[in-house]
mmCIF file of C-alpha atoms and ligand atoms in Angstrom:
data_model
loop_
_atom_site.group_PDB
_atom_site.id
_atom_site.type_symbol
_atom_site.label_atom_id
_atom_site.label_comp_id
_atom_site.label_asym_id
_atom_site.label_seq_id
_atom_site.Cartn_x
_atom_site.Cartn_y
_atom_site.Cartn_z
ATOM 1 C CA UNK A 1 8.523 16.994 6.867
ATOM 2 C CA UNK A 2 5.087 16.465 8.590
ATOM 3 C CA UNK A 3 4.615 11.858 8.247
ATOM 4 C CA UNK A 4 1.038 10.832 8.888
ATOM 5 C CA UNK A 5 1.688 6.971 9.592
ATOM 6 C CA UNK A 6 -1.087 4.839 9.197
ATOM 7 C CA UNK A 7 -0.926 1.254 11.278
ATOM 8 C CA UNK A 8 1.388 2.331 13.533
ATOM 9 C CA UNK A 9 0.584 0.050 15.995
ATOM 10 C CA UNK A 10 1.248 -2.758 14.213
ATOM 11 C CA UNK A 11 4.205 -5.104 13.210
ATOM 12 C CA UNK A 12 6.038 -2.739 10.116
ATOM 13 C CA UNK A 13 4.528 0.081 11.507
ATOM 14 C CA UNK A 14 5.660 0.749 14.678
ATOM 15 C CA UNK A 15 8.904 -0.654 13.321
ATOM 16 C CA UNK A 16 8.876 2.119 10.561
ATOM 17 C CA UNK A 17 7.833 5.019 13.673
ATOM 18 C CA UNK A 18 10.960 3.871 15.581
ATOM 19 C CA UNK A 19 13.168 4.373 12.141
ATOM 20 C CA UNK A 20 12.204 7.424 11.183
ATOM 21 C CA UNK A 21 12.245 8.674 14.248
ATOM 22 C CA UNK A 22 16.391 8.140 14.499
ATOM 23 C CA UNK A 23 16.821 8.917 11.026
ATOM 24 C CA UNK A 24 14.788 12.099 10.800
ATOM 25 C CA UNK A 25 14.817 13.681 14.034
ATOM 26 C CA UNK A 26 13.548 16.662 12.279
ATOM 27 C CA UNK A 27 10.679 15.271 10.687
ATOM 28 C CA UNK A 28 7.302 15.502 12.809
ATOM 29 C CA UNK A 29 5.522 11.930 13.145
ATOM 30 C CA UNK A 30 1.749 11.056 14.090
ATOM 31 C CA UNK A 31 0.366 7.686 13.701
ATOM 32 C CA UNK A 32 -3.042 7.135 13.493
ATOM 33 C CA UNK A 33 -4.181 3.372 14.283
ATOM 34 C CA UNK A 34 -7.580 1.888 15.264
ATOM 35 C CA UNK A 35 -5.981 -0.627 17.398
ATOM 36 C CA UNK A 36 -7.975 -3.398 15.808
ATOM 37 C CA UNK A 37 -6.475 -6.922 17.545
ATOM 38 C CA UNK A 38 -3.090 -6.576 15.884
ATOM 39 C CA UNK A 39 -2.392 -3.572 17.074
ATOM 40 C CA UNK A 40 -0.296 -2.830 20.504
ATOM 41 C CA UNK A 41 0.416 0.022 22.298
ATOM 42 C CA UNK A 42 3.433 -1.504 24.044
ATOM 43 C CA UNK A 43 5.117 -1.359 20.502
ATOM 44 C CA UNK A 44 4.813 2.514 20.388
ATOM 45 C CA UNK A 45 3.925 3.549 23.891
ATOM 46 C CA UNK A 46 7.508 4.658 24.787
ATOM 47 C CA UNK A 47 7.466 6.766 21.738
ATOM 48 C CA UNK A 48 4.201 8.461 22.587
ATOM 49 C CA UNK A 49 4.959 8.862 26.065
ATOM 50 C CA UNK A 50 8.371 11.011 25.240
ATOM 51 C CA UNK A 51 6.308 12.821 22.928
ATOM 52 C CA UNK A 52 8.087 11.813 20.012
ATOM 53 C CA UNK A 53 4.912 10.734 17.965
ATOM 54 C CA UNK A 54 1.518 12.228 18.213
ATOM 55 C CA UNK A 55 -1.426 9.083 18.644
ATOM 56 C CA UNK A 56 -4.370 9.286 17.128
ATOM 57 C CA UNK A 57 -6.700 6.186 17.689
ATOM 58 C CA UNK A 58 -9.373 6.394 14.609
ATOM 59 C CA UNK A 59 -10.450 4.308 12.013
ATOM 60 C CA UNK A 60 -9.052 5.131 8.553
ATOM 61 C CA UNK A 61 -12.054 3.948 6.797
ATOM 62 C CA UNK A 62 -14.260 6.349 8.826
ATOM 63 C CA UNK A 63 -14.341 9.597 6.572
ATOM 64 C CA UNK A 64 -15.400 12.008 8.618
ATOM 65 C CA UNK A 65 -12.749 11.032 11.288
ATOM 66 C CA UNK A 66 -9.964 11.228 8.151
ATOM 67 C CA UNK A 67 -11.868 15.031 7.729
ATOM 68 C CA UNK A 68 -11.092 15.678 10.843
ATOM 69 C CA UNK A 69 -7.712 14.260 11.332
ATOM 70 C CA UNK A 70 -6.519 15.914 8.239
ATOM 71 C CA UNK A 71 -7.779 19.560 9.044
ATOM 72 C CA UNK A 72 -5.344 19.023 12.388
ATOM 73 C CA UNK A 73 -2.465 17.274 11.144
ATOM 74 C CA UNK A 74 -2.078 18.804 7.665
ATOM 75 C CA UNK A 75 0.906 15.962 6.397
ATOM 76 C CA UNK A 76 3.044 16.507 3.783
ATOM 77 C CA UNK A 77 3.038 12.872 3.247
ATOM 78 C CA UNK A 78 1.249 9.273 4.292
ATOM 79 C CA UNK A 79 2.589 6.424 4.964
ATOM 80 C CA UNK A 80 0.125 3.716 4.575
ATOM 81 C CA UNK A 81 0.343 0.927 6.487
ATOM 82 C CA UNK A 82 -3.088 -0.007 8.290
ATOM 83 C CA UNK A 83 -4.248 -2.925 6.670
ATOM 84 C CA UNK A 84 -5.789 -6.481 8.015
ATOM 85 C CA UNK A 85 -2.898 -7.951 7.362
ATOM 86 C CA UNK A 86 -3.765 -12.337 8.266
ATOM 87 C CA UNK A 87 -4.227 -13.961 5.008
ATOM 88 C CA UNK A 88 -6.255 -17.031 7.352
ATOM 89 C CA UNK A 89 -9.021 -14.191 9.213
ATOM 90 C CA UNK A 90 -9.366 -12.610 4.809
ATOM 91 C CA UNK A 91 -10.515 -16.279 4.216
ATOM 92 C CA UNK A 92 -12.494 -16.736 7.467
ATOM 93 C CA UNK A 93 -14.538 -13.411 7.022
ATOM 94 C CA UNK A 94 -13.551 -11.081 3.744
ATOM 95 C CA UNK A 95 -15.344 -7.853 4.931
ATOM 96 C CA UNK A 96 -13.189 -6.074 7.087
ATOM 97 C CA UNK A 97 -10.173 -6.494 4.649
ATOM 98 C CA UNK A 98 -12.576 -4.795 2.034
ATOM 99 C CA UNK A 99 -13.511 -1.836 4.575
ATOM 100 C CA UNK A 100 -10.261 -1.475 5.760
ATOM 101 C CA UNK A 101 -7.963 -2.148 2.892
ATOM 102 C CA UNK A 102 -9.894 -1.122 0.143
ATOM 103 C CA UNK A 103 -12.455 1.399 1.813
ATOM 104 C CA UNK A 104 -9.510 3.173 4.125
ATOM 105 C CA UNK A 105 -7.169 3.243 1.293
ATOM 106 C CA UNK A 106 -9.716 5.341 -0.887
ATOM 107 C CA UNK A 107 -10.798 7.538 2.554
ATOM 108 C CA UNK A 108 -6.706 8.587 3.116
ATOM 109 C CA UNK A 109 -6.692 9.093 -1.322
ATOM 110 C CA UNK A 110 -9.089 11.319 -0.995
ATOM 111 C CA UNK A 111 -8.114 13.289 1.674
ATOM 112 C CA UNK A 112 -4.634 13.219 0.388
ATOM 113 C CA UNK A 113 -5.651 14.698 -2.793
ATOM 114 C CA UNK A 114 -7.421 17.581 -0.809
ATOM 115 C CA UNK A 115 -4.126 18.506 1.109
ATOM 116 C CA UNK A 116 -1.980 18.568 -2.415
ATOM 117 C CA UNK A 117 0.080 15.424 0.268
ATOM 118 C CA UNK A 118 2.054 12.446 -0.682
ATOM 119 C CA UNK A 119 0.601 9.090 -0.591
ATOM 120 C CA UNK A 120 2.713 6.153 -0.146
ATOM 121 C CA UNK A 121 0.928 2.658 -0.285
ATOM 122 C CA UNK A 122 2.642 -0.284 1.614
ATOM 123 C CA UNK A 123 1.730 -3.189 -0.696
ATOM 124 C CA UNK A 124 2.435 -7.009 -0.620
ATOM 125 C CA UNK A 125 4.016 -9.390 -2.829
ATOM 126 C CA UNK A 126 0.629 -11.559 -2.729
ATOM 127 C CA UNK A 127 -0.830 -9.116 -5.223
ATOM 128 C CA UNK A 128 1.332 -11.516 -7.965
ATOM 129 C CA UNK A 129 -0.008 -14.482 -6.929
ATOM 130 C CA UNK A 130 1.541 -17.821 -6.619
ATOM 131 C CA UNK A 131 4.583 -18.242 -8.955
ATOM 132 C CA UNK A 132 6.065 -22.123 -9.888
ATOM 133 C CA UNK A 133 8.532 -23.834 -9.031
ATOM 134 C CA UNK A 134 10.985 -22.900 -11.434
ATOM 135 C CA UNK A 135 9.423 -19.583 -12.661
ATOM 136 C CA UNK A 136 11.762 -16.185 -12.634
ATOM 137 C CA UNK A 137 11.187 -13.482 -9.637
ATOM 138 C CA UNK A 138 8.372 -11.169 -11.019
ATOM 139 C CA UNK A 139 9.012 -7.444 -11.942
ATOM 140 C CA UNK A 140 6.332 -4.624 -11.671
ATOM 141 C CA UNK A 141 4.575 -4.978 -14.665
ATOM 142 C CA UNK A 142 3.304 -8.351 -13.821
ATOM 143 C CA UNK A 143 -0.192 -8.912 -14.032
ATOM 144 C CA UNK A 144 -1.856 -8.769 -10.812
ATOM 145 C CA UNK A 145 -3.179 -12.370 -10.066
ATOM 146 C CA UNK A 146 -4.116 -12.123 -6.127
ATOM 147 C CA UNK A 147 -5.639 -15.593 -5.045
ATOM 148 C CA UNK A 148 -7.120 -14.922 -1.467
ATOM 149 C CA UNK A 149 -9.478 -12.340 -0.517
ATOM 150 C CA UNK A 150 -6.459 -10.538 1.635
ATOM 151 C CA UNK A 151 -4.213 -10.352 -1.716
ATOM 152 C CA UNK A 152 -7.406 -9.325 -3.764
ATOM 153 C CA UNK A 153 -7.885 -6.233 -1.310
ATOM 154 C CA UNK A 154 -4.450 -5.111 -1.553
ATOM 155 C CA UNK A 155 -4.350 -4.970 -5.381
ATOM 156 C CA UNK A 156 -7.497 -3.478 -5.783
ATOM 157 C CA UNK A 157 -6.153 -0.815 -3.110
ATOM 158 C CA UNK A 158 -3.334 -0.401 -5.117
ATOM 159 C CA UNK A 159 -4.746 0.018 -8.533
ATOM 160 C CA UNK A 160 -7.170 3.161 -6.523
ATOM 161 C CA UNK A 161 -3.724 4.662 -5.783
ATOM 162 C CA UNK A 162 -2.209 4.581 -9.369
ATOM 163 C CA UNK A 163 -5.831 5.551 -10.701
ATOM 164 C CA UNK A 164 -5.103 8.783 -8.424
ATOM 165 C CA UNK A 165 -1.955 8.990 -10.152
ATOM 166 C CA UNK A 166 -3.060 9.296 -13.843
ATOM 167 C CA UNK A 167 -6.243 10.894 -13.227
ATOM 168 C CA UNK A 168 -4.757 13.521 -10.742
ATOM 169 C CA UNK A 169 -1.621 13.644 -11.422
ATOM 170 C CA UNK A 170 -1.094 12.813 -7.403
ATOM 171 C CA UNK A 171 2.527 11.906 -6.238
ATOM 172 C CA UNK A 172 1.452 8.410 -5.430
ATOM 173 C CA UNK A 173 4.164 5.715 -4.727
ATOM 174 C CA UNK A 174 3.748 1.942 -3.897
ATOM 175 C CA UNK A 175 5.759 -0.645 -2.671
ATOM 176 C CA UNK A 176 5.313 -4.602 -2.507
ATOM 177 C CA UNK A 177 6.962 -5.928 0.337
ATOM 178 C CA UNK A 178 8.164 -9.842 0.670
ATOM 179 C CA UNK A 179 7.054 -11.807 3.847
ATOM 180 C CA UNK A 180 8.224 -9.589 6.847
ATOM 181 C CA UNK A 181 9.706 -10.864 9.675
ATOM 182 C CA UNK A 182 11.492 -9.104 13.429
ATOM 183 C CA UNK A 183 10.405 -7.592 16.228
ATOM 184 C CA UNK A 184 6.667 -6.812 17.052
ATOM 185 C CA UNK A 185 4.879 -9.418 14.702
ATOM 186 C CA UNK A 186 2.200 -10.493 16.081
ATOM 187 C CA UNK A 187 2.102 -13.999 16.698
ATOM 188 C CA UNK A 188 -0.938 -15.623 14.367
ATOM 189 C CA UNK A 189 2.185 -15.092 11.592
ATOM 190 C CA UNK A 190 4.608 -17.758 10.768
ATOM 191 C CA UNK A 191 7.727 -16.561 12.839
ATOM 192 C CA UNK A 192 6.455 -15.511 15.886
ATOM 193 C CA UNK A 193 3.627 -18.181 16.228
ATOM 194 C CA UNK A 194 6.366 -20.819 15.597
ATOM 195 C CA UNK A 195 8.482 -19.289 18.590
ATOM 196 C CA UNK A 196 5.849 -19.360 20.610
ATOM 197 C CA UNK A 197 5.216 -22.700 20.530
ATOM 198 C CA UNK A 198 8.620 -23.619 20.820
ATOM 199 C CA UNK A 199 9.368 -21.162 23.760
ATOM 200 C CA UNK A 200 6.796 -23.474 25.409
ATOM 201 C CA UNK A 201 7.471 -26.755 24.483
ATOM 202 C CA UNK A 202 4.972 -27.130 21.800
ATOM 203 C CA UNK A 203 4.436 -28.632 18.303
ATOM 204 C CA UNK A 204 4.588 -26.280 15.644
ATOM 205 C CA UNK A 205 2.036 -26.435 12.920
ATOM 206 C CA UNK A 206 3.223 -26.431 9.467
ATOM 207 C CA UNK A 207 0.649 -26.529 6.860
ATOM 208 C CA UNK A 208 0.177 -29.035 3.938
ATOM 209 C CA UNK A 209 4.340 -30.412 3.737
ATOM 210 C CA UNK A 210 5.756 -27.499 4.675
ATOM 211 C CA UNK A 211 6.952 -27.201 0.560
ATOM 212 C CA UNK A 212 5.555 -23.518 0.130
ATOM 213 C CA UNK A 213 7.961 -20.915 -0.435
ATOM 214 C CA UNK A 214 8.333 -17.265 1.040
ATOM 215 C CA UNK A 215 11.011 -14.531 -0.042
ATOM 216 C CA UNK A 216 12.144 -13.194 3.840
ATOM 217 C CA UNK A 217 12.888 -9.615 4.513
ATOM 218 C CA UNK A 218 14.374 -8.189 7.596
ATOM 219 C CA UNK A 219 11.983 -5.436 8.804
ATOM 220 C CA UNK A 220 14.765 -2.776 8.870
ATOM 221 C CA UNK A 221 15.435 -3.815 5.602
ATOM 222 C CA UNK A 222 11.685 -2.946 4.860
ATOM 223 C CA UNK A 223 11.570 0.226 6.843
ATOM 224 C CA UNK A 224 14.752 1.280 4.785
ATOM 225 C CA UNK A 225 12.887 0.645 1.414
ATOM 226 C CA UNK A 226 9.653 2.365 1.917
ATOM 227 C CA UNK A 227 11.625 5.847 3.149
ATOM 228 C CA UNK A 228 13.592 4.989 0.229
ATOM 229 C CA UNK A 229 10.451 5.131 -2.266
ATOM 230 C CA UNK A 230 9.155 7.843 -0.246
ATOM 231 C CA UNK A 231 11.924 10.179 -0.619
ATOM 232 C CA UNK A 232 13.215 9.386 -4.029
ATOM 233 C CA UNK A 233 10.765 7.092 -5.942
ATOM 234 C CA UNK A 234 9.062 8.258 -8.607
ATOM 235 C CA UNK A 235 5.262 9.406 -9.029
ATOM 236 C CA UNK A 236 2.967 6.870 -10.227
ATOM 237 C CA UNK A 237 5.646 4.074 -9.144
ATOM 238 C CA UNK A 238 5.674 0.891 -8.127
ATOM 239 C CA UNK A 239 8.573 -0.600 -6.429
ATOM 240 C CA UNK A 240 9.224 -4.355 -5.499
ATOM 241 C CA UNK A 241 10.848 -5.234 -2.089
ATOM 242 C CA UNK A 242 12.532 -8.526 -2.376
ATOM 243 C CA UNK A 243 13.605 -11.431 -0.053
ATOM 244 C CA UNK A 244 15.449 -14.490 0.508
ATOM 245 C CA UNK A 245 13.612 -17.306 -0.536
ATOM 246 C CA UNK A 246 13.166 -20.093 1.699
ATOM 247 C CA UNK A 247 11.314 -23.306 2.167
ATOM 248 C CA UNK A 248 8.835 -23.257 5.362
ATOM 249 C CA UNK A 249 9.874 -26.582 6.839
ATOM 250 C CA UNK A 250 13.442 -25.472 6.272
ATOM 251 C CA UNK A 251 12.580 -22.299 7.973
ATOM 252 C CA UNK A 252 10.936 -23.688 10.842
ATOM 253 C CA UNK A 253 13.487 -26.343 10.955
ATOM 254 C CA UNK A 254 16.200 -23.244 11.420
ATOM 255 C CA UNK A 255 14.070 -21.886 14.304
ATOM 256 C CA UNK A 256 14.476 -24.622 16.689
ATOM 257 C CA UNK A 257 17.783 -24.877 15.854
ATOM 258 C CA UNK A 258 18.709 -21.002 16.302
ATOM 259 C CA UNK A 259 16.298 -21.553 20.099
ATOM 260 C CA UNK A 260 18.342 -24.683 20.656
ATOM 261 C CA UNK A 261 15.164 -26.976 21.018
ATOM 262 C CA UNK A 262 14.056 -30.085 19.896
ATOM 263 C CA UNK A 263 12.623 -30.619 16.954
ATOM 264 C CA UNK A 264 8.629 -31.181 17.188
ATOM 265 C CA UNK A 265 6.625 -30.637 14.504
ATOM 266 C CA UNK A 266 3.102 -31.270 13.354
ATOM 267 C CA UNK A 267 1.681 -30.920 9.613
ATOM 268 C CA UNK A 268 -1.569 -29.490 9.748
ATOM 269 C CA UNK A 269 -4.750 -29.486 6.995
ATOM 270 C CA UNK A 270 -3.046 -26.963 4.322
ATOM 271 C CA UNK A 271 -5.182 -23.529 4.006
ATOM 272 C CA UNK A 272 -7.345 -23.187 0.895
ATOM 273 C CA UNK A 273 -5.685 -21.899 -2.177
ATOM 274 C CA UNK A 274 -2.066 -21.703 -0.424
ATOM 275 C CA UNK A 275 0.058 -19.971 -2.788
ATOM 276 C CA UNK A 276 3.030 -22.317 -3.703
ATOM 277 C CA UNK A 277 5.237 -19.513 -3.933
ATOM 278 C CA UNK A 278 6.278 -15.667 -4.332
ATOM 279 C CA UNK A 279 9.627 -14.064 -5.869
ATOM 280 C CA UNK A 280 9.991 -10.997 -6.246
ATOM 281 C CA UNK A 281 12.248 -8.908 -9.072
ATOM 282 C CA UNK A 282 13.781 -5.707 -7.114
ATOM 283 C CA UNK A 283 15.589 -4.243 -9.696
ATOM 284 C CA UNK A 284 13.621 -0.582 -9.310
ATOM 285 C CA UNK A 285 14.165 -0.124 -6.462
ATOM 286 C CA UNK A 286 18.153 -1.068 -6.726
ATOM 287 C CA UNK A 287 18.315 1.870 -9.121
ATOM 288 C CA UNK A 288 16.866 3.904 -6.489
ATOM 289 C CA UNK A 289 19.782 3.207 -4.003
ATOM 290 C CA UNK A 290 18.069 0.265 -1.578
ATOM 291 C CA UNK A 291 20.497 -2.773 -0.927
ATOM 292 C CA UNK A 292 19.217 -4.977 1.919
ATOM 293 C CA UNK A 293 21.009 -4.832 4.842
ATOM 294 C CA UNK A 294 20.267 -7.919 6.832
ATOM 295 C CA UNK A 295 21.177 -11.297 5.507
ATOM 296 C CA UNK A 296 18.429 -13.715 6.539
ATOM 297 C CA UNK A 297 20.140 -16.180 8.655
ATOM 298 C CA UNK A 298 21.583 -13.157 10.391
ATOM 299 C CA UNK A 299 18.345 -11.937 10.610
ATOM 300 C CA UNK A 300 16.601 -14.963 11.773
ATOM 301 C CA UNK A 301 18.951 -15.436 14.891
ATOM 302 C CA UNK A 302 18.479 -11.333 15.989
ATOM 303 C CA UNK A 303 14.763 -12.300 15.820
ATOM 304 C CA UNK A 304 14.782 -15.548 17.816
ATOM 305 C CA UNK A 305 16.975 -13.600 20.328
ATOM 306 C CA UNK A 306 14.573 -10.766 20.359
ATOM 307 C CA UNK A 307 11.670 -13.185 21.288
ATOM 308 C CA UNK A 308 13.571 -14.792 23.659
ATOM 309 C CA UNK A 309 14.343 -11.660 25.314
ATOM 310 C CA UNK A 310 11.002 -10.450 25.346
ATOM 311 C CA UNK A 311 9.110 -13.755 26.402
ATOM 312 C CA UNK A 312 6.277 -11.166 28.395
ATOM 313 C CA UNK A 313 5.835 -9.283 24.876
ATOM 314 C CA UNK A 314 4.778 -12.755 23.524
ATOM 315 C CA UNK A 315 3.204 -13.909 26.501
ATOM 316 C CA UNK A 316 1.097 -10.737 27.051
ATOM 317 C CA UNK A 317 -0.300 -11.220 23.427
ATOM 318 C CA UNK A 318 -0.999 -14.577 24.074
ATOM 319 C CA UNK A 319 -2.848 -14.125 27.084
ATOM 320 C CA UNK A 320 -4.492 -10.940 25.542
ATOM 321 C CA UNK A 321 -3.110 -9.073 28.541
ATOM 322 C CA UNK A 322 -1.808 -6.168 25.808
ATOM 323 C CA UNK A 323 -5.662 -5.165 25.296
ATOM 324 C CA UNK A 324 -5.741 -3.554 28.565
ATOM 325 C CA UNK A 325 -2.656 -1.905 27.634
ATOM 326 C CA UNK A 326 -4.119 -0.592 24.549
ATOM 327 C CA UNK A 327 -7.075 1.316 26.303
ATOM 328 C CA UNK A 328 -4.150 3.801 27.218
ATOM 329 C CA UNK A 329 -4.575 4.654 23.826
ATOM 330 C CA UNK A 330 -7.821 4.547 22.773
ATOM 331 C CA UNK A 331 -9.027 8.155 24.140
ATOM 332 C CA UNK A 332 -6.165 9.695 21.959
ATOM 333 C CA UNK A 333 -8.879 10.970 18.832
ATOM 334 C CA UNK A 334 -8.785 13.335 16.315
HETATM 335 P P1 NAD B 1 -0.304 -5.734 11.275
HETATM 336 O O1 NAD B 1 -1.533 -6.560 11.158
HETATM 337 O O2 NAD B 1 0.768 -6.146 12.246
HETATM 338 O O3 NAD B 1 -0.675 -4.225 11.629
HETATM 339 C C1 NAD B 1 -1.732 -3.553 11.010
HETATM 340 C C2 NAD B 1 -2.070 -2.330 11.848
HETATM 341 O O4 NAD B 1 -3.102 -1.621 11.166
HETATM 342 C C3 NAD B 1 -2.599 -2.660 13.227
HETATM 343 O O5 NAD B 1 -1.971 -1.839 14.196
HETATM 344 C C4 NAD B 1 -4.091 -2.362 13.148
HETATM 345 O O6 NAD B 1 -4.651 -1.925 14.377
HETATM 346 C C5 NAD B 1 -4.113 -1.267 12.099
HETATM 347 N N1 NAD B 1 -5.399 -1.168 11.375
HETATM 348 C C6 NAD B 1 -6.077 -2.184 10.745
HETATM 349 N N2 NAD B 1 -7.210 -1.700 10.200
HETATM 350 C C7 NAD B 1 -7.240 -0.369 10.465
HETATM 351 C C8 NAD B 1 -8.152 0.684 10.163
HETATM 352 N N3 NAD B 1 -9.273 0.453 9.475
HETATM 353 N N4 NAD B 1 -7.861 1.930 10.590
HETATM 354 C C9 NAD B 1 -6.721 2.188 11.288
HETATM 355 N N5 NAD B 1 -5.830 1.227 11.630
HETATM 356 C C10 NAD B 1 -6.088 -0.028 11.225
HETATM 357 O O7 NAD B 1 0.280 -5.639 9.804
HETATM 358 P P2 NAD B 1 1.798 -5.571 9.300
HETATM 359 O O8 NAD B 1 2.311 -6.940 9.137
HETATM 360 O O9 NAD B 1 2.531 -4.577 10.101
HETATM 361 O O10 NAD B 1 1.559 -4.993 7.835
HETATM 362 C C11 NAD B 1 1.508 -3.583 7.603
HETATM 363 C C12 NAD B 1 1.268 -3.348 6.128
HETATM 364 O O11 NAD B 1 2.312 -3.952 5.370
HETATM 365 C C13 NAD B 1 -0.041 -3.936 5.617
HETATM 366 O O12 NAD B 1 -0.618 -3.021 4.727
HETATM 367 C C14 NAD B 1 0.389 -5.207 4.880
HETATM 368 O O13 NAD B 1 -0.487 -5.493 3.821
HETATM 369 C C15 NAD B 1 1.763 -4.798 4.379
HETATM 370 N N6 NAD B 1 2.719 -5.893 4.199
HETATM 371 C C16 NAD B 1 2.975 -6.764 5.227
HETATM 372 C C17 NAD B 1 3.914 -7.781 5.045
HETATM 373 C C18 NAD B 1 4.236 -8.758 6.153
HETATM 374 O O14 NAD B 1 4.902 -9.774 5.892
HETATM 375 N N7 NAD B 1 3.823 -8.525 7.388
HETATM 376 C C19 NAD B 1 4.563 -7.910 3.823
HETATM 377 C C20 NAD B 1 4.283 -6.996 2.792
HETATM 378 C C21 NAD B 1 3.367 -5.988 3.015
#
């Protein structure tokens, strides 16, 4: 099979590149990534460099660089990661999640439905909204309540894709994903920002009381769900990808204890319209084989370990170093 990955660069990504890659040595993989700030070459370079994925550096928003792209590449199926992905920058500046998430997502439809390829949307459990307290996981069929401008351009992304399903009869899948965590994240999110600080001594913020709650999922386990709905979900469907639930203090609370620091934390302003919570119902995807691999606290101590062990990864970001790194890149077009 010919995989066009989109957001390659990025955290799931370049996680999802390095999967398939072992899995499906067979398969043929290009990424195409504009390298906006959250992308980083160092996260795919040493697959590029062996030749194992071809790099494309283009904007999937821009049409006639999708034209282009798709004339050369000719997939037999997308994977659709590229996204802004930082629910703080949707509520600083909307636009570029509208382009991007919205705009790209109908740009790679349309091109898609050209080819005759398979599109596979990688969605977010935001698209819900916030759930309550004591309110059950929510299944599929729930109505789509986003409540921040980064959650409002993934739904409306994925109700283009299930439009191109019914009117086109396209073999258009979706999944929505639970808070991600692992290697590669870039650290403006939770995890690796919390690390950070703690690698070096510093508070950690924690908005509001630290009472919302997130449903964690291992990135592998991620990876492993999305080639799951790829190869064996059906057309038109939508799969949930759920998580462990977890408070964010408590969370936060396990990460200095799995780096073996002291605790020092500081509550900060909470962020406008901060959902209380997300659960997700998996059940779908169950039938379709998927068990999660990687229980969280298991998966929370391979992560802290991973950061610790790649300090200059974090550092590099930081600094912004890794843009240098990505103009190695950035002559690789269509
Ligand atoms: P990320 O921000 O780490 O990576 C996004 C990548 O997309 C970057 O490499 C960036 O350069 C690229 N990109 C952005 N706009 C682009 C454009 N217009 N053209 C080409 N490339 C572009 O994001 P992530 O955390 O890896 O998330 C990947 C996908 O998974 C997103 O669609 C996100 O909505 C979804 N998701 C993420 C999570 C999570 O917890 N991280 C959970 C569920 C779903």
């Amino acid at each position: 099979m010919k995989l066009l990955i989109t957001g390659g660069a990025g955290f799931i990504g370049a996680n999802f590149l390095a999967w398939e890659r072992e899995k499906y040595p067979q398969d043929t993989l290009f990424c195409v990534d504009k390298l906006t700030y959250a992308g980083n070459a160092q996260n795919i370079l040493p697959l590029v460099g062996r030749g194992e994925v071809t790099f494309f550096c283009e904007d999937v928003a821009n049409k006639s660089a999708m034209r282009r792209l798709f004339a050369r590449v000719r997939p037999d199926a997308v994977v659709h990661f590229a996204a802004e992905s930082h629910v703080d920058r949707a509520i600083a500046d909307p636009e570029p999640f509208v382009r991007s998430n919205v705009g790209g997502t109908a740009v790679l439809l349309e091109q898609c439905r050209a080819y005759g390829c398979r599109f596979h949307h990688v969605s977010t459990d935001e698209v819900y909204g916030p759930l309550g307290k004591g309110e059950a996981p929510v299944s599929e069929g729930a109505p789509l309540r986003p409540a921040n401008p980064y959650a409002a351009s993934k739904a409306a992304a994925d109700l283009l894709c299930l439009s191109y399903a019914k009117t086109y009869g396209m073999p258009v899948t979706i999944s929505r994903g639970a808070n991600t965590y692992g290697r590669f994240q870039f650290p403006e999110k939770l995890i690796p920002r919390a690390l950070a600080c703690i690698f070096a001594g510093e508070p950690v913020p924690v908005y509001g009381t630290g009472e919302n709650r997130r449903s964690w999922l291992a990135v592998r386990d991620h990876c492993a769900a999305v080639d799951c709905v790829l190869r064996h979900g059906e057309a038109g469907g939508v799969y949930n990808i759920g998580g462990e639930e977890a408070r964010n203090l408590d969370l936060v609370r396990s990460l200095f204890s799995l780096a073996g620091r002291e605790e020092k934390i500081s509550f900060v302003a909470d962020r406008p319209a901060h959902d209380l919570r997300y659960a997700l119902d998996d059940h779908a995807l169950r039938a379709l084989g998927w068990r999660p691999a990687v229980p969280f606290q298991q998966g929370l101590a391979e992560t802290v370990r991973w950061y610790k062990e790649h300090t200059a990864w974090l550092e590099q970001v930081r600094s912004g170093a890794y843009l240098a790194q990505n103009d190695a890149l950035r002559g690789m077009r269509a």
